[in-house]
Amino acid sequence: MPLERLYCAVTPHGLGHGAIACQVINALARRRPGLDVTIQGDLPADWLASRLEVPFRLIPQGSDFGMIMDSATRVRVAASAAAYRHQAADWRRILVAEARRIRAVAPDLVLGCIPAQSLAAAQALGVPAVGLGPFHWADILDAYCGDEPGMDSLIALMREIYAGCDAFFAPQPALPMADLPNLVPVGPVCRRGRPRGPELRAALGIAHEDRLAVVAFGGMASGIDVWSWPEQPGWIYAVPRGPETPRRLPPHMVAVGDDKGCPLPDLIASADAVITKPGYGTLTEAALVGTPVLCQERPDWPETEGLLAWTARHVPLEMVSLEALGPGRVGRLLRRLMRQDAPWPRPEPPDGAEQIAEALVARYGG
Protein backbone atom coordinates (compact mmCIF):
# COMPACT_ATOMS: atom_id res chain seq x y z
CA MET A 1 0.00 0.00 0.00
CA PRO A 2 1.44 3.41 -0.93
CA LEU A 3 2.37 5.78 1.86
CA GLU A 4 -0.29 8.46 1.39
CA ARG A 5 -1.29 9.63 4.88
CA LEU A 6 1.23 10.55 7.59
CA TYR A 7 0.50 11.22 11.25
CA CYS A 8 3.43 12.91 12.97
CA ALA A 9 3.34 13.24 16.77
CA VAL A 10 5.79 15.79 18.14
CA THR A 11 6.91 16.56 21.69
CA PRO A 12 6.26 20.29 22.32
CA HIS A 13 9.40 20.59 24.46
CA GLY A 14 10.72 23.74 22.82
CA LEU A 15 10.89 23.71 19.02
CA GLY A 16 13.78 21.31 18.39
CA HIS A 17 11.70 18.16 17.97
CA GLY A 18 9.38 19.98 15.61
CA ALA A 19 12.32 21.23 13.55
CA ILE A 20 13.61 17.67 13.10
CA ALA A 21 10.16 16.36 12.20
CA CYS A 22 9.60 19.12 9.62
CA GLN A 23 12.81 18.26 7.78
CA VAL A 24 11.82 14.60 7.51
CA ILE A 25 8.27 15.46 6.42
CA ASN A 26 9.60 17.75 3.68
CA ALA A 27 11.99 15.09 2.40
CA LEU A 28 9.23 12.48 2.44
CA ALA A 29 6.74 14.78 0.68
CA ARG A 30 9.21 15.36 -2.16
CA ARG A 31 9.12 11.61 -2.77
CA ARG A 32 5.38 11.30 -2.20
CA PRO A 33 3.67 14.28 -3.91
CA GLY A 34 0.25 14.83 -2.42
CA LEU A 35 1.23 13.33 0.94
CA ASP A 36 -1.53 14.02 3.48
CA VAL A 37 0.14 15.34 6.65
CA THR A 38 -1.31 15.63 10.14
CA ILE A 39 0.86 16.98 12.95
CA GLN A 40 -0.14 16.34 16.53
CA GLY A 41 1.42 18.46 19.26
CA ASP A 42 1.07 21.84 20.93
CA LEU A 43 3.29 23.74 18.50
CA PRO A 44 2.72 27.18 16.94
CA ALA A 45 0.89 26.75 13.62
CA ASP A 46 2.64 29.75 12.05
CA TRP A 47 6.05 28.38 13.03
CA LEU A 48 5.21 24.99 11.49
CA ALA A 49 4.01 26.73 8.32
CA SER A 50 7.35 28.54 8.08
CA ARG A 51 9.22 25.21 8.23
CA LEU A 52 6.99 22.91 6.16
CA GLU A 53 6.84 22.81 2.38
CA VAL A 54 3.44 21.08 2.31
CA PRO A 55 -0.06 21.77 3.66
CA PHE A 56 -0.83 20.15 7.01
CA ARG A 57 -3.52 19.76 9.62
CA LEU A 58 -2.58 20.51 13.21
CA ILE A 59 -4.01 18.74 16.25
CA PRO A 60 -2.80 21.05 19.06
CA GLN A 61 -3.31 18.38 21.71
CA GLY A 62 -1.37 15.50 23.16
CA SER A 63 -0.15 13.83 26.31
CA ASP A 64 3.59 14.25 25.93
CA PHE A 65 5.47 17.11 27.58
CA GLY A 66 9.07 15.87 27.72
CA MET A 67 10.29 17.45 30.95
CA ILE A 68 8.86 20.37 32.90
CA MET A 69 11.24 23.31 32.69
CA ASP A 70 11.93 26.51 34.62
CA SER A 71 13.90 27.85 31.67
CA ALA A 72 15.62 26.63 28.52
CA THR A 73 18.25 24.82 30.61
CA ARG A 74 16.72 24.22 34.04
CA VAL A 75 14.65 21.06 34.61
CA ARG A 76 12.06 20.98 37.38
CA VAL A 77 12.89 17.48 38.58
CA ALA A 78 10.25 17.02 41.28
CA ALA A 79 7.49 18.50 39.11
CA SER A 80 8.51 16.31 36.17
CA ALA A 81 8.51 13.18 38.34
CA ALA A 82 5.07 14.07 39.70
CA ALA A 83 3.68 14.64 36.20
CA TYR A 84 5.02 11.28 35.00
CA ARG A 85 3.60 9.50 38.05
CA HIS A 86 0.23 11.03 37.22
CA GLN A 87 0.54 9.76 33.65
CA ALA A 88 1.47 6.28 34.83
CA ALA A 89 -1.66 6.16 36.99
CA ASP A 90 -3.76 7.40 34.06
CA TRP A 91 -2.00 5.43 31.31
CA ARG A 92 -5.05 3.54 30.04
CA ARG A 93 -7.11 6.71 29.57
CA ILE A 94 -4.16 8.45 27.88
CA LEU A 95 -3.75 5.62 25.38
CA VAL A 96 -7.48 5.64 24.60
CA ALA A 97 -7.32 9.39 23.87
CA GLU A 98 -4.20 9.06 21.73
CA ALA A 99 -5.68 6.09 19.84
CA ARG A 100 -8.87 8.06 19.17
CA ARG A 101 -6.87 10.87 17.59
CA ILE A 102 -4.86 8.48 15.42
CA ARG A 103 -7.90 6.43 14.39
CA ALA A 104 -9.72 9.59 13.23
CA VAL A 105 -6.90 10.29 10.75
CA ALA A 106 -6.47 6.65 9.62
CA PRO A 107 -2.78 7.13 8.73
CA ASP A 108 -0.56 4.71 6.85
CA LEU A 109 2.29 5.57 9.22
CA VAL A 110 2.80 7.23 12.61
CA LEU A 111 6.08 9.11 12.98
CA GLY A 112 6.85 9.87 16.63
CA CYS A 113 9.34 12.59 17.51
CA ILE A 114 9.37 11.36 20.33
CA PRO A 115 6.08 10.93 22.29
CA ALA A 116 5.99 7.43 23.78
CA GLN A 117 2.24 7.80 24.33
CA SER A 118 1.43 8.28 20.62
CA LEU A 119 3.80 5.50 19.57
CA ALA A 120 2.20 3.14 22.11
CA ALA A 121 -1.27 3.97 20.78
CA ALA A 122 -0.17 3.35 17.20
CA GLN A 123 1.30 -0.01 18.17
CA ALA A 124 -1.93 -0.97 19.96
CA LEU A 125 -3.92 -0.07 16.83
CA GLY A 126 -1.60 -2.04 14.56
CA VAL A 127 -0.55 1.11 12.66
CA PRO A 128 3.10 1.10 11.52
CA ALA A 129 5.10 3.34 13.84
CA VAL A 130 8.66 4.68 13.75
CA GLY A 131 10.53 6.78 16.30
CA LEU A 132 12.74 9.75 15.49
CA GLY A 133 15.15 11.71 17.66
CA PRO A 134 18.74 12.14 18.86
CA PHE A 135 17.54 10.75 22.22
CA HIS A 136 14.37 9.30 23.72
CA TRP A 137 12.51 10.38 26.84
CA ALA A 138 13.16 7.17 28.78
CA ASP A 139 16.88 8.04 28.93
CA ILE A 140 16.15 11.64 29.97
CA LEU A 141 13.62 10.62 32.60
CA ASP A 142 16.01 7.99 33.95
CA ALA A 143 18.85 10.55 34.21
CA TYR A 144 16.80 13.06 36.19
CA CYS A 145 14.14 11.02 37.98
CA GLY A 146 15.35 7.42 37.94
CA ASP A 147 15.70 7.40 41.74
CA GLU A 148 12.25 8.88 42.32
CA PRO A 149 9.57 6.51 43.69
CA GLY A 150 7.51 4.75 41.05
CA MET A 151 9.73 5.63 38.08
CA ASP A 152 11.28 2.23 37.36
CA SER A 153 8.21 0.61 35.84
CA LEU A 154 7.31 3.66 33.73
CA ILE A 155 10.86 4.03 32.37
CA ALA A 156 10.88 0.32 31.48
CA LEU A 157 7.52 0.72 29.71
CA MET A 158 8.79 3.69 27.70
CA ARG A 159 11.91 1.77 26.65
CA GLU A 160 9.69 -1.10 25.55
CA ILE A 161 7.56 1.27 23.45
CA TYR A 162 10.55 2.82 21.68
CA ALA A 163 12.07 -0.64 21.10
CA GLY A 164 8.72 -1.83 19.72
CA CYS A 165 8.73 0.64 16.82
CA ASP A 166 9.49 -0.68 13.33
CA ALA A 167 12.60 1.52 13.50
CA PHE A 168 14.01 4.30 15.64
CA PHE A 169 15.95 6.79 13.51
CA ALA A 170 18.73 8.57 15.43
CA PRO A 171 20.04 11.74 13.76
CA GLN A 172 23.69 12.23 14.65
CA PRO A 173 25.08 13.41 16.98
CA ALA A 174 22.87 11.30 19.24
CA LEU A 175 22.85 9.52 22.57
CA PRO A 176 23.98 5.88 22.24
CA MET A 177 20.50 4.40 22.96
CA ALA A 178 22.09 0.96 23.16
CA ASP A 179 18.85 -0.44 24.59
CA LEU A 180 17.13 -0.14 21.19
CA PRO A 181 17.55 -3.16 18.87
CA ASN A 182 15.77 -1.19 16.13
CA LEU A 183 18.15 1.80 16.21
CA VAL A 184 19.04 3.28 12.79
CA PRO A 185 21.74 5.99 12.98
CA VAL A 186 21.52 8.59 10.19
CA GLY A 187 23.23 11.87 9.36
CA PRO A 188 22.25 15.14 11.05
CA VAL A 189 18.68 16.30 10.54
CA CYS A 190 18.41 20.07 10.49
CA ARG A 191 17.54 22.88 8.13
CA ARG A 192 20.81 23.98 6.54
CA GLY A 193 20.71 27.72 6.21
CA ARG A 194 21.73 29.83 3.23
CA PRO A 195 24.30 32.59 3.79
CA ARG A 196 22.37 35.76 2.89
CA GLY A 197 24.43 38.34 4.75
CA PRO A 198 23.91 41.51 2.66
CA GLU A 199 20.22 40.76 2.03
CA LEU A 200 19.38 40.03 5.67
CA ARG A 201 21.42 42.96 6.96
CA ALA A 202 19.49 45.26 4.64
CA ALA A 203 16.16 43.78 5.79
CA LEU A 204 17.10 44.25 9.44
CA GLY A 205 18.75 47.64 9.05
CA ILE A 206 22.19 46.44 10.17
CA ALA A 207 25.26 48.30 8.93
CA HIS A 208 27.70 46.32 6.79
CA GLU A 209 30.59 46.90 9.19
CA ASP A 210 28.73 45.63 12.30
CA ARG A 211 29.08 42.05 13.44
CA LEU A 212 25.91 40.05 14.03
CA ALA A 213 25.28 37.67 16.95
CA VAL A 214 22.10 35.56 16.84
CA VAL A 215 20.59 34.72 20.24
CA ALA A 216 18.67 31.42 20.01
CA PHE A 217 17.54 29.18 22.87
CA GLY A 218 15.35 26.68 21.03
CA GLY A 219 11.95 28.25 21.51
CA MET A 220 12.13 28.41 25.32
CA ALA A 221 12.67 31.27 27.74
CA SER A 222 16.40 31.43 28.37
CA GLY A 223 16.35 32.73 31.93
CA ILE A 224 18.73 35.45 30.70
CA ASP A 225 17.72 39.11 30.57
CA VAL A 226 18.99 39.61 27.05
CA TRP A 227 17.35 42.99 26.75
CA SER A 228 19.56 44.38 29.55
CA TRP A 229 22.78 43.61 27.67
CA PRO A 230 24.61 46.89 27.10
CA GLU A 231 25.83 48.05 23.75
CA GLN A 232 29.07 46.48 22.53
CA PRO A 233 30.75 48.60 19.85
CA GLY A 234 30.64 46.81 16.50
CA TRP A 235 28.05 44.19 17.52
CA ILE A 236 24.32 43.82 16.88
CA TYR A 237 22.23 41.16 18.66
CA ALA A 238 19.41 39.47 16.72
CA VAL A 239 16.85 38.02 19.13
CA PRO A 240 13.76 35.99 18.10
CA ARG A 241 10.61 37.97 18.73
CA GLY A 242 8.49 36.74 21.64
CA PRO A 243 6.15 37.81 24.45
CA GLU A 244 9.04 39.42 26.36
CA THR A 245 10.18 41.58 23.43
CA PRO A 246 10.05 45.27 24.45
CA ARG A 247 8.01 47.65 22.33
CA ARG A 248 11.06 49.89 21.93
CA LEU A 249 14.29 48.05 21.24
CA PRO A 250 17.77 49.23 22.19
CA PRO A 251 19.67 50.45 19.10
CA HIS A 252 22.10 47.51 19.29
CA MET A 253 19.32 44.90 19.08
CA VAL A 254 16.87 43.69 16.46
CA ALA A 255 13.89 41.39 16.96
CA VAL A 256 13.65 38.80 14.22
CA GLY A 257 10.93 36.55 12.89
CA ASP A 258 9.82 34.92 9.69
CA ASP A 259 7.51 37.86 8.99
CA LYS A 260 10.64 39.76 7.94
CA GLY A 261 11.82 36.95 5.70
CA CYS A 262 14.58 36.04 8.14
CA PRO A 263 14.29 32.32 8.97
CA LEU A 264 16.55 31.38 11.85
CA PRO A 265 18.75 28.89 9.92
CA ASP A 266 19.53 31.58 7.32
CA LEU A 267 20.31 34.07 10.09
CA ILE A 268 22.68 31.57 11.70
CA ALA A 269 24.38 30.96 8.34
CA SER A 270 24.76 34.72 7.85
CA ALA A 271 25.87 35.62 11.40
CA ASP A 272 29.30 36.07 12.93
CA ALA A 273 28.33 34.15 16.09
CA VAL A 274 25.45 32.31 17.76
CA ILE A 275 24.61 32.56 21.48
CA THR A 276 22.67 29.50 22.59
CA LYS A 277 22.31 26.50 24.93
CA PRO A 278 23.30 22.87 24.29
CA GLY A 279 20.43 21.84 22.05
CA TYR A 280 20.41 19.72 18.91
CA GLY A 281 18.88 22.10 16.36
CA THR A 282 20.83 25.31 16.83
CA LEU A 283 24.20 23.59 17.34
CA THR A 284 23.89 21.38 14.25
CA GLU A 285 22.64 24.33 12.18
CA ALA A 286 25.65 26.39 13.28
CA ALA A 287 28.23 23.61 12.83
CA LEU A 288 27.08 22.71 9.33
CA VAL A 289 27.55 26.32 8.12
CA GLY A 290 30.67 27.16 10.17
CA THR A 291 29.24 29.80 12.53
CA PRO A 292 31.10 30.15 15.89
CA VAL A 293 29.07 29.32 19.01
CA LEU A 294 28.96 30.90 22.46
CA CYS A 295 27.12 28.30 24.52
CA GLN A 296 25.61 28.39 28.00
CA GLU A 297 26.70 25.51 30.22
CA ARG A 298 24.21 22.69 30.75
CA PRO A 299 26.17 19.90 32.44
CA ASP A 300 23.17 17.95 33.73
CA TRP A 301 21.48 17.43 30.34
CA PRO A 302 22.40 13.91 29.08
CA GLU A 303 22.82 15.03 25.48
CA THR A 304 25.32 17.78 26.28
CA GLU A 305 28.66 15.97 26.31
CA GLY A 306 28.37 14.24 22.95
CA LEU A 307 26.66 17.16 21.25
CA LEU A 308 29.32 19.65 22.33
CA ALA A 309 32.17 17.31 21.42
CA TRP A 310 30.75 16.97 17.91
CA THR A 311 30.19 20.73 17.57
CA ALA A 312 33.70 21.60 18.82
CA ARG A 313 35.25 19.51 16.06
CA HIS A 314 33.73 21.79 13.45
CA VAL A 315 33.40 25.37 14.74
CA PRO A 316 34.87 27.62 17.44
CA LEU A 317 32.96 26.86 20.65
CA GLU A 318 33.11 28.70 23.96
CA MET A 319 31.26 27.36 27.01
CA VAL A 320 30.13 29.90 29.62
CA SER A 321 28.04 29.93 32.78
CA LEU A 322 24.60 31.50 33.09
CA GLU A 323 26.15 34.22 35.26
CA ALA A 324 28.76 34.98 32.59
CA LEU A 325 25.94 35.86 30.18
CA GLY A 326 24.89 38.71 32.44
CA PRO A 327 25.02 42.39 31.50
CA GLY A 328 28.45 43.75 30.65
CA ARG A 329 30.19 40.42 30.02
CA VAL A 330 28.91 39.20 26.67
CA GLY A 331 31.07 41.50 24.57
CA ARG A 332 34.28 40.19 26.15
CA LEU A 333 33.13 36.60 25.60
CA LEU A 334 32.36 37.27 21.95
CA ARG A 335 35.76 38.86 21.39
CA ARG A 336 37.44 35.81 22.95
CA LEU A 337 35.37 33.48 20.77
CA MET A 338 36.33 35.33 17.61
CA ARG A 339 40.05 35.00 18.46
CA GLN A 340 39.92 31.21 18.07
CA ASP A 341 41.82 30.66 14.85
CA ALA A 342 42.43 26.90 14.59
CA PRO A 343 41.45 25.25 11.29
CA TRP A 344 37.84 24.12 11.45
CA PRO A 345 36.91 21.35 8.99
CA ARG A 346 33.39 21.90 7.69
CA PRO A 347 31.36 18.72 8.25
CA GLU A 348 29.86 17.14 5.16
CA PRO A 349 27.77 14.30 6.59
CA PRO A 350 24.87 12.75 4.70
CA ASP A 351 21.53 14.48 5.05
CA GLY A 352 19.69 12.44 7.67
CA ALA A 353 16.24 13.61 6.56
CA GLU A 354 16.88 12.32 3.04
CA GLN A 355 18.15 9.01 4.42
CA ILE A 356 15.04 8.60 6.57
CA ALA A 357 12.67 9.49 3.72
CA GLU A 358 14.35 6.96 1.42
CA ALA A 359 14.04 4.28 4.10
CA LEU A 360 10.37 5.04 4.76
CA VAL A 361 9.42 4.94 1.11
CA ALA A 362 11.34 1.70 0.62
CA ARG A 363 9.69 0.08 3.64
CA TYR A 364 6.13 1.36 3.41
CA GLY A 365 5.68 1.78 -0.32
CA GLY A 366 6.19 4.57 -2.78
Short mmCIF file of C-alpha atoms in Angstrom, two decimals, residues 41-344:
data_model
loop_
_atom_site.label_atom_id
_atom_site.label_comp_id
_atom_site.label_asym_id
_atom_site.label_seq_id
_atom_site.Cartn_x
_atom_site.Cartn_y
_atom_site.Cartn_z
CA GLY A 41 1.42 18.46 19.26
CA ASP A 42 1.07 21.84 20.93
CA LEU A 43 3.29 23.74 18.50
CA PRO A 44 2.72 27.18 16.94
CA ALA A 45 0.89 26.75 13.62
CA ASP A 46 2.64 29.75 12.05
CA TRP A 47 6.05 28.38 13.03
CA LEU A 48 5.21 24.99 11.49
CA ALA A 49 4.01 26.73 8.32
CA SER A 50 7.35 28.54 8.08
CA ARG A 51 9.22 25.21 8.23
CA LEU A 52 6.99 22.91 6.16
CA GLU A 53 6.84 22.81 2.38
CA VAL A 54 3.44 21.08 2.31
CA PRO A 55 -0.06 21.77 3.66
CA PHE A 56 -0.83 20.15 7.01
CA ARG A 57 -3.52 19.76 9.62
CA LEU A 58 -2.58 20.51 13.21
CA ILE A 59 -4.01 18.74 16.25
CA PRO A 60 -2.80 21.05 19.06
CA GLN A 61 -3.31 18.38 21.71
CA GLY A 62 -1.37 15.50 23.16
CA SER A 63 -0.15 13.83 26.31
CA ASP A 64 3.59 14.25 25.93
CA PHE A 65 5.47 17.11 27.58
CA GLY A 66 9.07 15.87 27.72
CA MET A 67 10.29 17.45 30.95
CA ILE A 68 8.86 20.37 32.90
CA MET A 69 11.24 23.31 32.69
CA ASP A 70 11.93 26.51 34.62
CA SER A 71 13.90 27.85 31.67
CA ALA A 72 15.62 26.63 28.52
CA THR A 73 18.25 24.82 30.61
CA ARG A 74 16.72 24.22 34.04
CA VAL A 75 14.65 21.06 34.61
CA ARG A 76 12.06 20.98 37.38
CA VAL A 77 12.89 17.48 38.58
CA ALA A 78 10.25 17.02 41.28
CA ALA A 79 7.49 18.50 39.11
CA SER A 80 8.51 16.31 36.17
CA ALA A 81 8.51 13.18 38.34
CA ALA A 82 5.07 14.07 39.70
CA ALA A 83 3.68 14.64 36.20
CA TYR A 84 5.02 11.28 35.00
CA ARG A 85 3.60 9.50 38.05
CA HIS A 86 0.23 11.03 37.22
CA GLN A 87 0.54 9.76 33.65
CA ALA A 88 1.47 6.28 34.83
CA ALA A 89 -1.66 6.16 36.99
CA ASP A 90 -3.76 7.40 34.06
CA TRP A 91 -2.00 5.43 31.31
CA ARG A 92 -5.05 3.54 30.04
CA ARG A 93 -7.11 6.71 29.57
CA ILE A 94 -4.16 8.45 27.88
CA LEU A 95 -3.75 5.62 25.38
CA VAL A 96 -7.48 5.64 24.60
CA ALA A 97 -7.32 9.39 23.87
CA GLU A 98 -4.20 9.06 21.73
CA ALA A 99 -5.68 6.09 19.84
CA ARG A 100 -8.87 8.06 19.17
CA ARG A 101 -6.87 10.87 17.59
CA ILE A 102 -4.86 8.48 15.42
CA ARG A 103 -7.90 6.43 14.39
CA ALA A 104 -9.72 9.59 13.23
CA VAL A 105 -6.90 10.29 10.75
CA ALA A 106 -6.47 6.65 9.62
CA PRO A 107 -2.78 7.13 8.73
CA ASP A 108 -0.56 4.71 6.85
CA LEU A 109 2.29 5.57 9.22
CA VAL A 110 2.80 7.23 12.61
CA LEU A 111 6.08 9.11 12.98
CA GLY A 112 6.85 9.87 16.63
CA CYS A 113 9.34 12.59 17.51
CA ILE A 114 9.37 11.36 20.33
CA PRO A 115 6.08 10.93 22.29
CA ALA A 116 5.99 7.43 23.78
CA GLN A 117 2.24 7.80 24.33
CA SER A 118 1.43 8.28 20.62
CA LEU A 119 3.80 5.50 19.57
CA ALA A 120 2.20 3.14 22.11
CA ALA A 121 -1.27 3.97 20.78
CA ALA A 122 -0.17 3.35 17.20
CA GLN A 123 1.30 -0.01 18.17
CA ALA A 124 -1.93 -0.97 19.96
CA LEU A 125 -3.92 -0.07 16.83
CA GLY A 126 -1.60 -2.04 14.56
CA VAL A 127 -0.55 1.11 12.66
CA PRO A 128 3.10 1.10 11.52
CA ALA A 129 5.10 3.34 13.84
CA VAL A 130 8.66 4.68 13.75
CA GLY A 131 10.53 6.78 16.30
CA LEU A 132 12.74 9.75 15.49
CA GLY A 133 15.15 11.71 17.66
CA PRO A 134 18.74 12.14 18.86
CA PHE A 135 17.54 10.75 22.22
CA HIS A 136 14.37 9.30 23.72
CA TRP A 137 12.51 10.38 26.84
CA ALA A 138 13.16 7.17 28.78
CA ASP A 139 16.88 8.04 28.93
CA ILE A 140 16.15 11.64 29.97
CA LEU A 141 13.62 10.62 32.60
CA ASP A 142 16.01 7.99 33.95
CA ALA A 143 18.85 10.55 34.21
CA TYR A 144 16.80 13.06 36.19
CA CYS A 145 14.14 11.02 37.98
CA GLY A 146 15.35 7.42 37.94
CA ASP A 147 15.70 7.40 41.74
CA GLU A 148 12.25 8.88 42.32
CA PRO A 149 9.57 6.51 43.69
CA GLY A 150 7.51 4.75 41.05
CA MET A 151 9.73 5.63 38.08
CA ASP A 152 11.28 2.23 37.36
CA SER A 153 8.21 0.61 35.84
CA LEU A 154 7.31 3.66 33.73
CA ILE A 155 10.86 4.03 32.37
CA ALA A 156 10.88 0.32 31.48
CA LEU A 157 7.52 0.72 29.71
CA MET A 158 8.79 3.69 27.70
CA ARG A 159 11.91 1.77 26.65
CA GLU A 160 9.69 -1.10 25.55
CA ILE A 161 7.56 1.27 23.45
CA TYR A 162 10.55 2.82 21.68
CA ALA A 163 12.07 -0.64 21.10
CA GLY A 164 8.72 -1.83 19.72
CA CYS A 165 8.73 0.64 16.82
CA ASP A 166 9.49 -0.68 13.33
CA ALA A 167 12.60 1.52 13.50
CA PHE A 168 14.01 4.30 15.64
CA PHE A 169 15.95 6.79 13.51
CA ALA A 170 18.73 8.57 15.43
CA PRO A 171 20.04 11.74 13.76
CA GLN A 172 23.69 12.23 14.65
CA PRO A 173 25.08 13.41 16.98
CA ALA A 174 22.87 11.30 19.24
CA LEU A 175 22.85 9.52 22.57
CA PRO A 176 23.98 5.88 22.24
CA MET A 177 20.50 4.40 22.96
CA ALA A 178 22.09 0.96 23.16
CA ASP A 179 18.85 -0.44 24.59
CA LEU A 180 17.13 -0.14 21.19
CA PRO A 181 17.55 -3.16 18.87
CA ASN A 182 15.77 -1.19 16.13
CA LEU A 183 18.15 1.80 16.21
CA VAL A 184 19.04 3.28 12.79
CA PRO A 185 21.74 5.99 12.98
CA VAL A 186 21.52 8.59 10.19
CA GLY A 187 23.23 11.87 9.36
CA PRO A 188 22.25 15.14 11.05
CA VAL A 189 18.68 16.30 10.54
CA CYS A 190 18.41 20.07 10.49
CA ARG A 191 17.54 22.88 8.13
CA ARG A 192 20.81 23.98 6.54
CA GLY A 193 20.71 27.72 6.21
CA ARG A 194 21.73 29.83 3.23
CA PRO A 195 24.30 32.59 3.79
CA ARG A 196 22.37 35.76 2.89
CA GLY A 197 24.43 38.34 4.75
CA PRO A 198 23.91 41.51 2.66
CA GLU A 199 20.22 40.76 2.03
CA LEU A 200 19.38 40.03 5.67
CA ARG A 201 21.42 42.96 6.96
CA ALA A 202 19.49 45.26 4.64
CA ALA A 203 16.16 43.78 5.79
CA LEU A 204 17.10 44.25 9.44
CA GLY A 205 18.75 47.64 9.05
CA ILE A 206 22.19 46.44 10.17
CA ALA A 207 25.26 48.30 8.93
CA HIS A 208 27.70 46.32 6.79
CA GLU A 209 30.59 46.90 9.19
CA ASP A 210 28.73 45.63 12.30
CA ARG A 211 29.08 42.05 13.44
CA LEU A 212 25.91 40.05 14.03
CA ALA A 213 25.28 37.67 16.95
CA VAL A 214 22.10 35.56 16.84
CA VAL A 215 20.59 34.72 20.24
CA ALA A 216 18.67 31.42 20.01
CA PHE A 217 17.54 29.18 22.87
CA GLY A 218 15.35 26.68 21.03
CA GLY A 219 11.95 28.25 21.51
CA MET A 220 12.13 28.41 25.32
CA ALA A 221 12.67 31.27 27.74
CA SER A 222 16.40 31.43 28.37
CA GLY A 223 16.35 32.73 31.93
CA ILE A 224 18.73 35.45 30.70
CA ASP A 225 17.72 39.11 30.57
CA VAL A 226 18.99 39.61 27.05
CA TRP A 227 17.35 42.99 26.75
CA SER A 228 19.56 44.38 29.55
CA TRP A 229 22.78 43.61 27.67
CA PRO A 230 24.61 46.89 27.10
CA GLU A 231 25.83 48.05 23.75
CA GLN A 232 29.07 46.48 22.53
CA PRO A 233 30.75 48.60 19.85
CA GLY A 234 30.64 46.81 16.50
CA TRP A 235 28.05 44.19 17.52
CA ILE A 236 24.32 43.82 16.88
CA TYR A 237 22.23 41.16 18.66
CA ALA A 238 19.41 39.47 16.72
CA VAL A 239 16.85 38.02 19.13
CA PRO A 240 13.76 35.99 18.10
CA ARG A 241 10.61 37.97 18.73
CA GLY A 242 8.49 36.74 21.64
CA PRO A 243 6.15 37.81 24.45
CA GLU A 244 9.04 39.42 26.36
CA THR A 245 10.18 41.58 23.43
CA PRO A 246 10.05 45.27 24.45
CA ARG A 247 8.01 47.65 22.33
CA ARG A 248 11.06 49.89 21.93
CA LEU A 249 14.29 48.05 21.24
CA PRO A 250 17.77 49.23 22.19
CA PRO A 251 19.67 50.45 19.10
CA HIS A 252 22.10 47.51 19.29
CA MET A 253 19.32 44.90 19.08
CA VAL A 254 16.87 43.69 16.46
CA ALA A 255 13.89 41.39 16.96
CA VAL A 256 13.65 38.80 14.22
CA GLY A 257 10.93 36.55 12.89
CA ASP A 258 9.82 34.92 9.69
CA ASP A 259 7.51 37.86 8.99
CA LYS A 260 10.64 39.76 7.94
CA GLY A 261 11.82 36.95 5.70
CA CYS A 262 14.58 36.04 8.14
CA PRO A 263 14.29 32.32 8.97
CA LEU A 264 16.55 31.38 11.85
CA PRO A 265 18.75 28.89 9.92
CA ASP A 266 19.53 31.58 7.32
CA LEU A 267 20.31 34.07 10.09
CA ILE A 268 22.68 31.57 11.70
CA ALA A 269 24.38 30.96 8.34
CA SER A 270 24.76 34.72 7.85
CA ALA A 271 25.87 35.62 11.40
CA ASP A 272 29.30 36.07 12.93
CA ALA A 273 28.33 34.15 16.09
CA VAL A 274 25.45 32.31 17.76
CA ILE A 275 24.61 32.56 21.48
CA THR A 276 22.67 29.50 22.59
CA LYS A 277 22.31 26.50 24.93
CA PRO A 278 23.30 22.87 24.29
CA GLY A 279 20.43 21.84 22.05
CA TYR A 280 20.41 19.72 18.91
CA GLY A 281 18.88 22.10 16.36
CA THR A 282 20.83 25.31 16.83
CA LEU A 283 24.20 23.59 17.34
CA THR A 284 23.89 21.38 14.25
CA GLU A 285 22.64 24.33 12.18
CA ALA A 286 25.65 26.39 13.28
CA ALA A 287 28.23 23.61 12.83
CA LEU A 288 27.08 22.71 9.33
CA VAL A 289 27.55 26.32 8.12
CA GLY A 290 30.67 27.16 10.17
CA THR A 291 29.24 29.80 12.53
CA PRO A 292 31.10 30.15 15.89
CA VAL A 293 29.07 29.32 19.01
CA LEU A 294 28.96 30.90 22.46
CA CYS A 295 27.12 28.30 24.52
CA GLN A 296 25.61 28.39 28.00
CA GLU A 297 26.70 25.51 30.22
CA ARG A 298 24.21 22.69 30.75
CA PRO A 299 26.17 19.90 32.44
CA ASP A 300 23.17 17.95 33.73
CA TRP A 301 21.48 17.43 30.34
CA PRO A 302 22.40 13.91 29.08
CA GLU A 303 22.82 15.03 25.48
CA THR A 304 25.32 17.78 26.28
CA GLU A 305 28.66 15.97 26.31
CA GLY A 306 28.37 14.24 22.95
CA LEU A 307 26.66 17.16 21.25
CA LEU A 308 29.32 19.65 22.33
CA ALA A 309 32.17 17.31 21.42
CA TRP A 310 30.75 16.97 17.91
CA THR A 311 30.19 20.73 17.57
CA ALA A 312 33.70 21.60 18.82
CA ARG A 313 35.25 19.51 16.06
CA HIS A 314 33.73 21.79 13.45
CA VAL A 315 33.40 25.37 14.74
CA PRO A 316 34.87 27.62 17.44
CA LEU A 317 32.96 26.86 20.65
CA GLU A 318 33.11 28.70 23.96
CA MET A 319 31.26 27.36 27.01
CA VAL A 320 30.13 29.90 29.62
CA SER A 321 28.04 29.93 32.78
CA LEU A 322 24.60 31.50 33.09
CA GLU A 323 26.15 34.22 35.26
CA ALA A 324 28.76 34.98 32.59
CA LEU A 325 25.94 35.86 30.18
CA GLY A 326 24.89 38.71 32.44
CA PRO A 327 25.02 42.39 31.50
CA GLY A 328 28.45 43.75 30.65
CA ARG A 329 30.19 40.42 30.02
CA VAL A 330 28.91 39.20 26.67
CA GLY A 331 31.07 41.50 24.57
CA ARG A 332 34.28 40.19 26.15
CA LEU A 333 33.13 36.60 25.60
CA LEU A 334 32.36 37.27 21.95
CA ARG A 335 35.76 38.86 21.39
CA ARG A 336 37.44 35.81 22.95
CA LEU A 337 35.37 33.48 20.77
CA MET A 338 36.33 35.33 17.61
CA ARG A 339 40.05 35.00 18.46
CA GLN A 340 39.92 31.21 18.07
CA ASP A 341 41.82 30.66 14.85
CA ALA A 342 42.43 26.90 14.59
CA PRO A 343 41.45 25.25 11.29
CA TRP A 344 37.84 24.12 11.45
#
